């Protein structure tokens, strides 16, 4: 037996799932027979291989939205045969058949709705209506949905399953790419959240416009997503396509989507994304953290070489440890959107600390050799910094504070990194960060190596853990270049001014976070909670400033370095 497609019929089904008369069907993924009722109760996902069968649109919306919350608009808009197009059938006949099959005038359902009680506007394509093709009516309804979301200042959810532009409407169909894209541009400019949910399949004009322009892009496992269909690609360039080509997982690997989410978790994931972008409630300022040292005399002295060794200890908390422990909620976002990929050496996403949502990003190492290798020892490639740039833009767009966690020997000095513009990627990140209109707090948690660290360290407040360091170069690199002998790294470490006490005297950092007895590597949970305490208090100070004040304060902070009068006050040379 072959896989039985879900039944589609006019109107909304009384049950959340359609069905057929056969009791069994064969999974298109693994070929195993499945009991229909079990398959439907599992949201049409194969329990053996997790193949996600296509859903009809009523089923999809009933699965995602609060019951009875969808209030459609634009149902009076109908397509017209503007070209008199005839393929195997006249266009009007195709439209009539699609209407009879689906019970709607065209391929889009648009309306206001709620998900877990949270208001949003939804526009969803129906593959059962001429392959979800995007014609004039689809473009108009998506545009109306975007305008409604802008007027109401609520998130827009775009659900795509489409074969592309509707050829029977010629260039008018092509113009819908521009029409819908400019509406999303208005939402971006206004800081109104747009979330894409791309399902199987999403191709052509949809991916070249609204389906890939969301602030967050979510895809179902195995969904085929691309611009040109695989047969077009294969026939055009005449090569065999790689396994999994254009699958959701393929796009995630190449930095094109944020999240690949199993169907059973989609509703909760979408609700979390909407909730994390809700307007912030008034927050009672936190008390000043007792763990933040701002006077150099209070910072314990430490031998530089021992400091470097401790900073590199693999038992110290990583960025993901902080994300999961210092924050109440964390959703990791992925990808640079530029085709470089999703650099595992630099991670980030949305997080909640108390009642405040922030964007957090940081270098990620690991606690064992396998993870260190997979994370490239916390040394980002150019696409890692492009991902950081994208997350910084997200913070600015939605007025969310940015928290960065620094722990890297430096940016990766590889051939491909240089070929792909490592220097530009770092410079672009530094420049962008300097002008963000939101509070920015950076914490050096381990190694702060050179421009690779500074790329996410241009902050209003730069803090450092008691056993971390920040340096223009690693001691080994300095010794190799200036002393012609890497074994003289201890001598270089002693002269580079890399200790927290030195950095605080120089004004490079604004405070030192005291670690628990024995150090961060001996008490990860205690360290994470201390960082949370410091972050909460520091953010409370900064959110009181206007965007203009934040930018001006950050500008003044970094403009002061190299000023002769200030440097005379801040020098540490006389203490040696």
XYZ file of C-alpha atoms in Angstrom:
576
model
C 0.000 0.000 0.000
C 1.083 3.574 -0.553
C 0.798 6.410 1.895
C -2.741 7.707 2.054
C -2.848 11.485 1.874
C -5.109 13.182 4.448
C -8.597 13.832 3.100
C -9.370 17.470 2.286
C -12.926 18.723 1.981
C -14.818 22.018 2.033
C -15.043 23.812 5.359
C -13.311 23.016 8.604
C -13.424 19.426 9.870
C -15.227 18.732 13.121
C -12.302 16.510 14.119
C -8.741 17.867 14.170
C -7.802 15.102 11.743
C -9.298 13.886 8.494
C -9.226 10.212 7.668
C -9.953 7.450 5.208
C -11.765 4.152 5.316
C -8.664 1.969 5.330
C -7.362 0.947 8.743
C -3.738 0.740 7.594
C -1.336 2.774 5.473
C 2.299 2.489 4.492
C 4.765 5.151 5.675
C 6.403 6.991 2.786
C 9.563 7.349 4.857
C 10.370 3.840 6.053
C 7.810 1.769 4.189
C 6.401 0.184 7.339
C 2.673 -0.411 7.745
C 1.075 1.929 10.257
C -2.279 1.707 11.983
C -4.165 4.770 10.776
C -5.651 5.794 14.116
C -2.243 5.611 15.824
C -0.693 7.591 12.952
C -3.345 10.309 13.158
C -3.125 10.508 16.938
C 0.622 11.010 16.441
C -0.100 14.105 14.293
C 0.571 12.124 11.100
C 4.155 11.503 12.093
C 5.461 7.962 11.678
C 6.245 6.561 15.158
C 9.010 4.394 13.677
C 11.029 6.763 11.458
C 9.554 10.172 12.405
C 8.598 10.906 8.792
C 6.281 13.934 8.818
C 3.456 13.380 6.332
C 1.887 16.463 4.785
C -1.029 18.019 6.677
C -4.060 19.653 5.114
C -4.489 23.290 6.101
C -7.514 22.905 8.427
C -5.645 20.238 10.358
C -2.534 22.409 10.536
C -4.361 25.437 11.899
C -6.423 23.418 14.367
C -3.207 21.865 15.650
C -1.443 25.206 16.189
C -4.070 27.791 17.139
C -6.296 28.115 20.187
C -9.707 26.517 19.491
C -12.165 28.966 17.978
C -9.692 31.845 17.954
C -9.222 32.193 14.192
C -11.194 35.102 12.729
C -10.617 35.123 8.975
C -10.509 38.226 6.822
C -10.209 38.758 3.086
C -12.522 35.859 2.197
C -14.266 38.042 -0.377
C -11.116 38.375 -2.518
C -11.133 36.043 -5.530
C -8.611 35.408 -8.331
C -9.266 36.558 -11.887
C -8.184 35.075 -15.211
C -6.274 38.124 -16.395
C -4.343 36.346 -19.170
C -6.822 33.813 -20.512
C -4.212 31.183 -19.731
C -4.751 27.601 -20.906
C -2.432 24.670 -20.192
C -4.027 21.215 -20.060
C -7.092 23.054 -18.759
C -8.271 26.672 -18.830
C -7.267 28.606 -15.705
C -10.901 29.230 -14.639
C -11.514 25.495 -14.656
C -8.459 24.854 -12.476
C -9.681 27.498 -10.051
C -13.159 25.946 -9.927
C -11.741 22.498 -9.200
C -9.484 23.873 -6.445
C -12.433 25.708 -4.874
C -14.526 22.548 -4.905
C -11.683 20.588 -3.326
C -10.859 23.060 -0.540
C -13.961 25.169 -0.040
C -12.055 28.471 -0.327
C -11.441 31.019 -3.043
C -7.667 30.769 -3.157
C -4.557 29.283 -1.568
C -4.280 31.500 1.533
C -6.193 31.660 4.788
C -5.569 34.903 6.670
C -6.937 36.079 9.977
C -6.370 37.066 13.576
C -5.896 34.287 16.100
C -4.339 33.279 19.400
C -1.777 30.710 20.427
C -1.704 29.832 24.126
C -3.730 32.983 24.673
C -1.221 35.222 22.869
C -2.621 37.340 20.012
C -1.145 37.169 16.525
C -2.044 37.438 12.853
C -1.687 34.337 10.700
C -1.448 33.823 6.943
C -1.209 30.216 5.789
C -0.829 28.646 2.360
C -2.853 25.573 1.380
C -1.024 23.105 -0.883
C -4.345 21.524 -1.822
C -5.228 24.709 -3.719
C -3.147 24.549 -6.887
C -0.019 23.489 -5.014
C -0.140 26.510 -2.692
C 0.961 28.636 -5.633
C 1.338 32.343 -5.026
C -0.876 34.440 -7.269
C -2.439 37.864 -6.923
C -4.935 36.828 -4.248
C -2.342 35.007 -2.153
C -0.049 38.023 -2.326
C -2.891 40.363 -1.428
C -3.965 38.345 1.602
C -0.394 37.986 2.879
C 0.016 41.756 2.450
C -3.236 42.388 4.323
C -2.104 40.098 7.115
C 1.176 42.018 7.404
C -0.662 45.345 7.477
C -3.014 44.066 10.168
C -0.073 42.850 12.260
C 1.549 46.270 11.879
C -1.638 48.132 12.812
C -2.283 45.932 15.858
C 1.439 45.583 16.699
C 1.110 41.829 17.178
C 3.324 39.091 15.685
C 2.739 37.746 12.190
C 2.923 33.974 11.661
C 3.445 32.900 8.049
C 2.843 29.206 7.359
C 4.166 28.109 3.986
C 3.638 25.086 1.800
C 3.992 26.139 -1.800
C 5.281 25.080 -5.183
C 6.110 28.687 -6.049
C 4.608 31.499 -8.114
C 1.379 30.847 -10.027
C 2.387 30.745 -13.679
C -1.197 31.140 -14.921
C -1.068 34.775 -13.738
C 2.214 35.578 -15.458
C 4.235 38.608 -14.342
C 1.464 39.699 -11.968
C 2.297 36.628 -9.928
C 5.982 37.537 -9.990
C 5.146 40.980 -8.612
C 3.770 39.358 -5.452
C 7.361 38.662 -4.390
C 8.012 42.395 -4.222
C 4.579 43.163 -2.804
C 4.911 40.797 0.138
C 8.594 41.519 0.766
C 7.999 45.234 1.154
C 5.269 44.528 3.710
C 7.714 42.464 5.766
C 10.241 45.280 5.476
C 7.704 47.576 7.146
C 7.255 45.080 9.983
C 11.025 44.819 10.424
C 11.361 48.607 10.548
C 8.587 48.833 13.139
C 9.955 46.052 15.341
C 6.958 43.750 14.868
C 7.863 40.067 15.055
C 7.501 37.872 11.970
C 7.850 34.101 12.312
C 8.043 31.738 9.344
C 6.882 28.149 9.664
C 8.047 26.383 6.503
C 6.541 22.973 5.840
C 6.772 20.449 3.031
C 7.211 21.676 0.353
C 8.194 25.362 0.237
C 9.703 26.445 -3.068
C 10.151 29.136 -5.685
C 8.442 32.474 -5.234
C 7.585 31.720 -1.614
C 11.221 31.149 -0.591
C 12.320 34.128 -2.698
C 10.124 36.427 -0.623
C 7.991 36.125 2.488
C 8.874 32.531 3.466
C 12.529 33.341 4.190
C 12.263 36.877 5.583
C 11.020 36.126 9.087
C 12.893 37.259 12.152
C 12.825 33.611 13.167
C 12.498 30.767 10.654
C 11.140 27.434 11.862
C 10.871 24.290 9.738
C 9.379 20.847 10.198
C 11.737 17.841 10.036
C 12.278 16.632 6.497
C 10.449 19.557 4.883
C 11.748 20.290 1.395
C 12.668 23.964 1.130
C 14.469 25.693 -1.708
C 14.302 28.128 -4.583
C 14.602 25.875 -7.635
C 13.088 22.410 -7.328
C 15.507 19.471 -7.233
C 14.590 18.323 -10.760
C 15.249 21.806 -12.118
C 18.602 21.888 -10.341
C 19.527 18.415 -11.537
C 18.609 19.110 -15.162
C 20.253 22.525 -15.216
C 23.652 21.680 -13.766
C 23.562 17.931 -14.552
C 25.035 16.625 -11.316
C 23.794 14.221 -8.695
C 22.429 16.069 -5.693
C 23.751 15.323 -2.202
C 21.699 13.242 0.197
C 19.117 15.341 2.008
C 19.495 18.211 -0.462
C 17.037 21.033 0.321
C 15.687 19.281 3.405
C 15.050 21.322 6.536
C 18.110 19.697 8.096
C 20.223 20.614 5.044
C 19.147 24.243 5.352
C 19.858 24.267 9.090
C 23.366 22.941 8.471
C 23.945 25.742 5.984
C 22.639 28.504 8.231
C 19.282 29.136 6.550
C 16.820 28.289 9.336
C 16.810 28.834 13.078
C 15.013 25.759 14.301
C 13.919 22.368 12.972
C 11.061 21.458 15.298
C 9.105 18.178 15.462
C 5.398 18.648 14.852
C 4.446 17.724 18.401
C 6.525 20.656 19.726
C 5.564 23.298 17.159
C 2.707 24.887 19.070
C 4.761 25.261 22.258
C 7.786 26.560 20.349
C 5.782 29.181 18.464
C 4.129 30.288 21.695
C 7.541 30.664 23.374
C 8.810 32.804 20.522
C 5.766 35.060 20.690
C 5.938 35.269 24.484
C 9.643 36.164 24.478
C 8.898 39.129 22.215
C 5.986 40.445 24.264
C 6.362 43.982 25.647
C 8.410 43.992 28.825
C 6.564 44.531 32.091
C 7.866 47.144 34.541
C 10.729 45.657 36.539
C 11.679 46.487 40.101
C 15.416 47.319 40.001
C 17.592 44.606 41.492
C 19.868 45.393 44.379
C 23.517 45.913 43.547
C 25.196 42.528 43.392
C 27.662 41.823 46.212
C 29.667 39.699 43.778
C 30.744 42.605 41.549
C 34.049 44.253 42.459
C 34.556 47.723 40.998
C 37.544 48.915 43.045
C 40.947 47.593 41.899
C 42.187 47.321 45.490
C 39.499 44.756 46.250
C 40.433 42.458 43.360
C 42.672 39.585 44.530
C 46.116 39.586 42.953
C 46.875 36.597 40.763
C 50.012 35.340 39.024
C 49.413 35.844 35.238
C 50.574 32.412 34.068
C 48.450 30.650 36.687
C 45.536 32.873 35.668
C 45.817 31.778 32.029
C 45.864 28.125 33.073
C 42.779 28.552 35.238
C 40.924 30.523 32.551
C 41.414 27.585 30.180
C 40.179 24.949 32.626
C 37.575 22.800 30.864
C 35.488 22.506 34.012
C 34.588 26.210 33.939
C 30.996 26.977 32.845
C 30.497 27.391 29.104
C 28.169 29.843 27.389
C 25.460 27.174 27.113
C 25.844 26.419 30.828
C 25.142 30.089 31.538
C 22.264 30.170 29.045
C 20.578 27.239 30.767
C 21.385 28.235 34.341
C 21.624 32.015 34.593
C 18.422 32.551 32.611
C 14.896 31.339 33.277
C 14.261 30.423 29.641
C 16.471 30.051 26.579
C 15.703 29.378 22.907
C 18.812 28.915 20.781
C 18.652 30.437 17.294
C 20.848 29.241 14.479
C 22.414 30.298 11.218
C 23.980 33.284 9.518
C 21.391 33.368 6.664
C 24.300 33.959 4.250
C 25.083 30.355 3.397
C 28.153 30.079 5.600
C 26.410 27.798 8.037
C 25.694 27.606 11.741
C 29.030 28.037 13.487
C 28.971 25.909 16.662
C 31.830 27.974 18.153
C 29.487 30.927 18.636
C 25.986 30.307 19.981
C 23.113 32.604 20.795
C 19.396 33.115 21.022
C 16.578 34.532 23.105
C 16.650 34.303 26.877
C 14.598 35.496 29.808
C 16.034 36.747 33.072
C 13.236 37.446 35.509
C 10.553 39.271 33.502
C 13.004 40.652 30.948
C 13.802 39.123 27.552
C 17.344 39.562 26.250
C 19.376 38.361 23.300
C 22.384 36.372 24.475
C 25.347 35.209 22.449
C 28.770 33.879 23.268
C 31.684 31.640 22.407
C 31.145 27.970 23.120
C 33.968 25.560 23.970
C 33.094 22.350 25.805
C 33.887 20.141 28.775
C 35.612 17.339 26.875
C 37.819 16.803 23.850
C 35.014 15.677 21.567
C 32.977 18.812 22.158
C 36.052 21.035 21.961
C 36.823 19.642 18.529
C 33.209 19.969 17.371
C 33.128 23.555 18.641
C 36.527 24.363 17.092
C 37.871 25.181 20.576
C 35.582 28.213 20.754
C 37.236 29.897 17.757
C 34.568 31.250 15.388
C 34.717 31.291 11.623
C 33.469 34.351 9.685
C 29.955 32.928 9.540
C 29.940 32.749 13.333
C 30.401 36.510 13.484
C 27.775 36.975 10.772
C 25.397 35.028 13.009
C 26.358 37.321 15.880
C 25.695 40.344 13.656
C 22.257 38.958 12.849
C 21.411 38.430 16.521
C 22.614 41.938 17.355
C 20.229 43.254 14.702
C 17.446 41.193 16.278
C 18.141 42.786 19.659
C 18.080 46.275 18.174
C 14.908 45.625 16.166
C 12.900 44.557 19.197
C 14.534 46.768 21.821
C 15.989 43.807 23.698
C 19.153 44.129 25.816
C 22.156 42.214 24.499
C 24.284 40.009 26.749
C 27.521 38.548 25.389
C 29.703 35.914 27.033
C 33.338 35.901 25.921
C 35.548 32.815 26.077
C 37.809 32.288 23.077
C 41.530 32.038 22.307
C 40.655 34.194 19.287
C 38.995 34.008 15.896
C 39.986 30.966 13.853
C 43.123 31.628 11.735
C 42.358 29.174 8.946
C 42.675 29.277 5.168
C 38.924 29.134 4.588
C 38.348 31.756 7.274
C 40.708 34.129 5.477
C 39.156 33.287 2.123
C 35.712 34.089 3.542
C 36.773 37.436 5.030
C 37.555 36.845 8.697
C 38.829 40.383 9.170
C 35.749 41.933 7.608
C 33.448 39.716 9.672
C 35.112 40.879 12.909
C 35.239 44.531 11.841
C 31.588 44.445 10.795
C 30.592 42.980 14.149
C 32.565 45.576 16.127
C 31.119 48.433 14.077
C 27.563 47.156 14.383
C 27.839 46.585 18.108
C 29.126 50.110 18.701
C 25.876 51.627 17.448
C 23.251 49.325 18.967
C 20.422 51.379 20.545
C 19.943 48.867 23.386
C 21.785 48.064 26.616
C 24.821 45.848 26.006
C 26.627 43.891 28.735
C 29.667 41.712 28.024
C 31.181 39.236 30.459
C 34.602 37.669 29.902
C 34.112 34.230 31.435
C 37.413 32.566 30.476
C 39.744 33.558 27.674
C 39.356 36.950 26.035
C 41.588 36.548 23.020
C 42.194 39.479 20.698
C 39.761 40.701 18.022
C 37.915 37.414 18.153
C 36.818 38.369 21.661
C 36.319 42.087 21.036
C 33.990 41.278 18.128
C 31.284 40.643 20.741
C 32.753 42.845 23.466
C 31.891 46.450 22.503
C 29.505 46.987 25.406
C 28.184 49.620 27.772
C 29.504 47.492 30.623
C 32.392 45.065 30.203
C 32.807 42.678 33.126
C 35.265 39.856 33.749
C 35.339 36.851 36.039
C 37.991 36.752 38.721
C 39.954 33.982 36.982
C 39.567 35.139 33.382
C 41.804 37.279 31.192
C 41.471 39.733 28.285
C 44.422 40.341 25.998
C 45.532 41.746 22.671
C 47.019 38.315 21.910
C 47.640 35.044 23.696
C 50.817 34.932 25.807
C 52.153 32.188 23.525
C 51.511 34.295 20.434
C 53.144 37.331 21.968
C 56.216 35.333 23.002
C 56.534 33.798 19.538
C 56.332 37.150 17.757
C 58.282 39.426 20.095
C 60.616 37.059 21.944
C 60.984 34.514 19.104
C 60.325 31.743 21.614
C 56.886 30.416 22.629
C 58.432 28.993 25.812
C 58.703 32.563 27.086
C 54.905 32.819 27.332
C 55.061 33.350 31.149
C 57.233 36.422 30.577
C 54.748 37.733 28.018
C 51.801 37.060 30.318
C 53.462 39.031 33.090
C 53.914 42.074 30.846
C 50.674 42.137 28.847
C 48.499 43.476 31.688
C 45.932 40.719 31.311
C 44.802 40.161 34.915
C 41.395 41.397 36.065
C 43.054 43.823 38.448
C 45.181 45.303 35.665
C 42.214 45.513 33.317
C 40.078 47.255 35.934
C 42.806 49.846 36.575
C 43.129 50.442 32.837
C 39.380 50.868 32.428
C 39.236 47.997 29.940
C 36.694 46.334 32.237
C 34.169 48.007 34.529
C 33.964 45.317 37.162
C 35.236 41.925 38.277
C 32.828 39.107 39.174
C 34.105 37.307 42.246
C 34.118 33.544 41.771
C 33.092 31.070 44.510
C 35.845 29.625 46.708
C 38.017 27.335 44.619
C 37.067 29.081 41.382
C 34.417 28.666 38.693
C 35.779 25.269 37.724
C 35.143 23.982 41.257
C 31.592 25.353 41.557
C 29.792 25.768 38.255
C 26.280 26.304 39.722
C 27.558 28.877 42.193
C 29.395 30.758 39.451
C 26.374 30.736 37.163
C 24.191 32.212 39.892
C 26.734 34.926 40.632
C 26.791 35.900 36.975
C 22.983 35.975 36.967
C 22.996 38.294 39.972
C 25.480 40.656 38.346
C 23.667 40.649 35.005
C 20.294 41.411 36.567
C 21.637 44.387 38.510
C 23.686 45.725 35.582
C 20.784 45.467 33.128
C 18.528 47.288 35.572
C 20.990 50.195 35.593
C 21.234 50.368 31.823
C 17.564 50.014 30.833
C 16.904 53.375 32.455
C 18.974 55.051 29.708
C 17.518 56.141 26.379
C 18.831 54.664 23.114
C 20.703 57.913 22.454
C 22.269 57.846 25.915
C 23.307 54.207 25.533
C 25.034 54.861 22.207
C 26.716 58.012 23.526
C 27.901 56.289 26.698
C 29.334 53.380 24.730
C 31.010 55.763 22.296
C 32.638 57.737 25.110
C 33.806 54.563 26.828
C 35.854 53.382 23.862
C 36.845 56.826 22.566
C 38.756 57.424 25.818
C 41.339 54.705 25.165
C 44.529 56.315 23.921
C 43.619 59.749 25.270
C 46.931 60.935 26.767
C 45.424 62.543 29.864
C 43.282 59.518 30.685
C 46.121 57.099 29.937
C 48.381 58.886 32.407
C 45.861 58.203 35.150
C 45.176 54.620 34.200
C 48.682 53.277 33.561
C 49.705 50.197 35.501
C 53.380 50.304 34.618
C 54.528 51.799 37.917
C 53.297 48.829 39.943
C 55.786 46.426 38.334
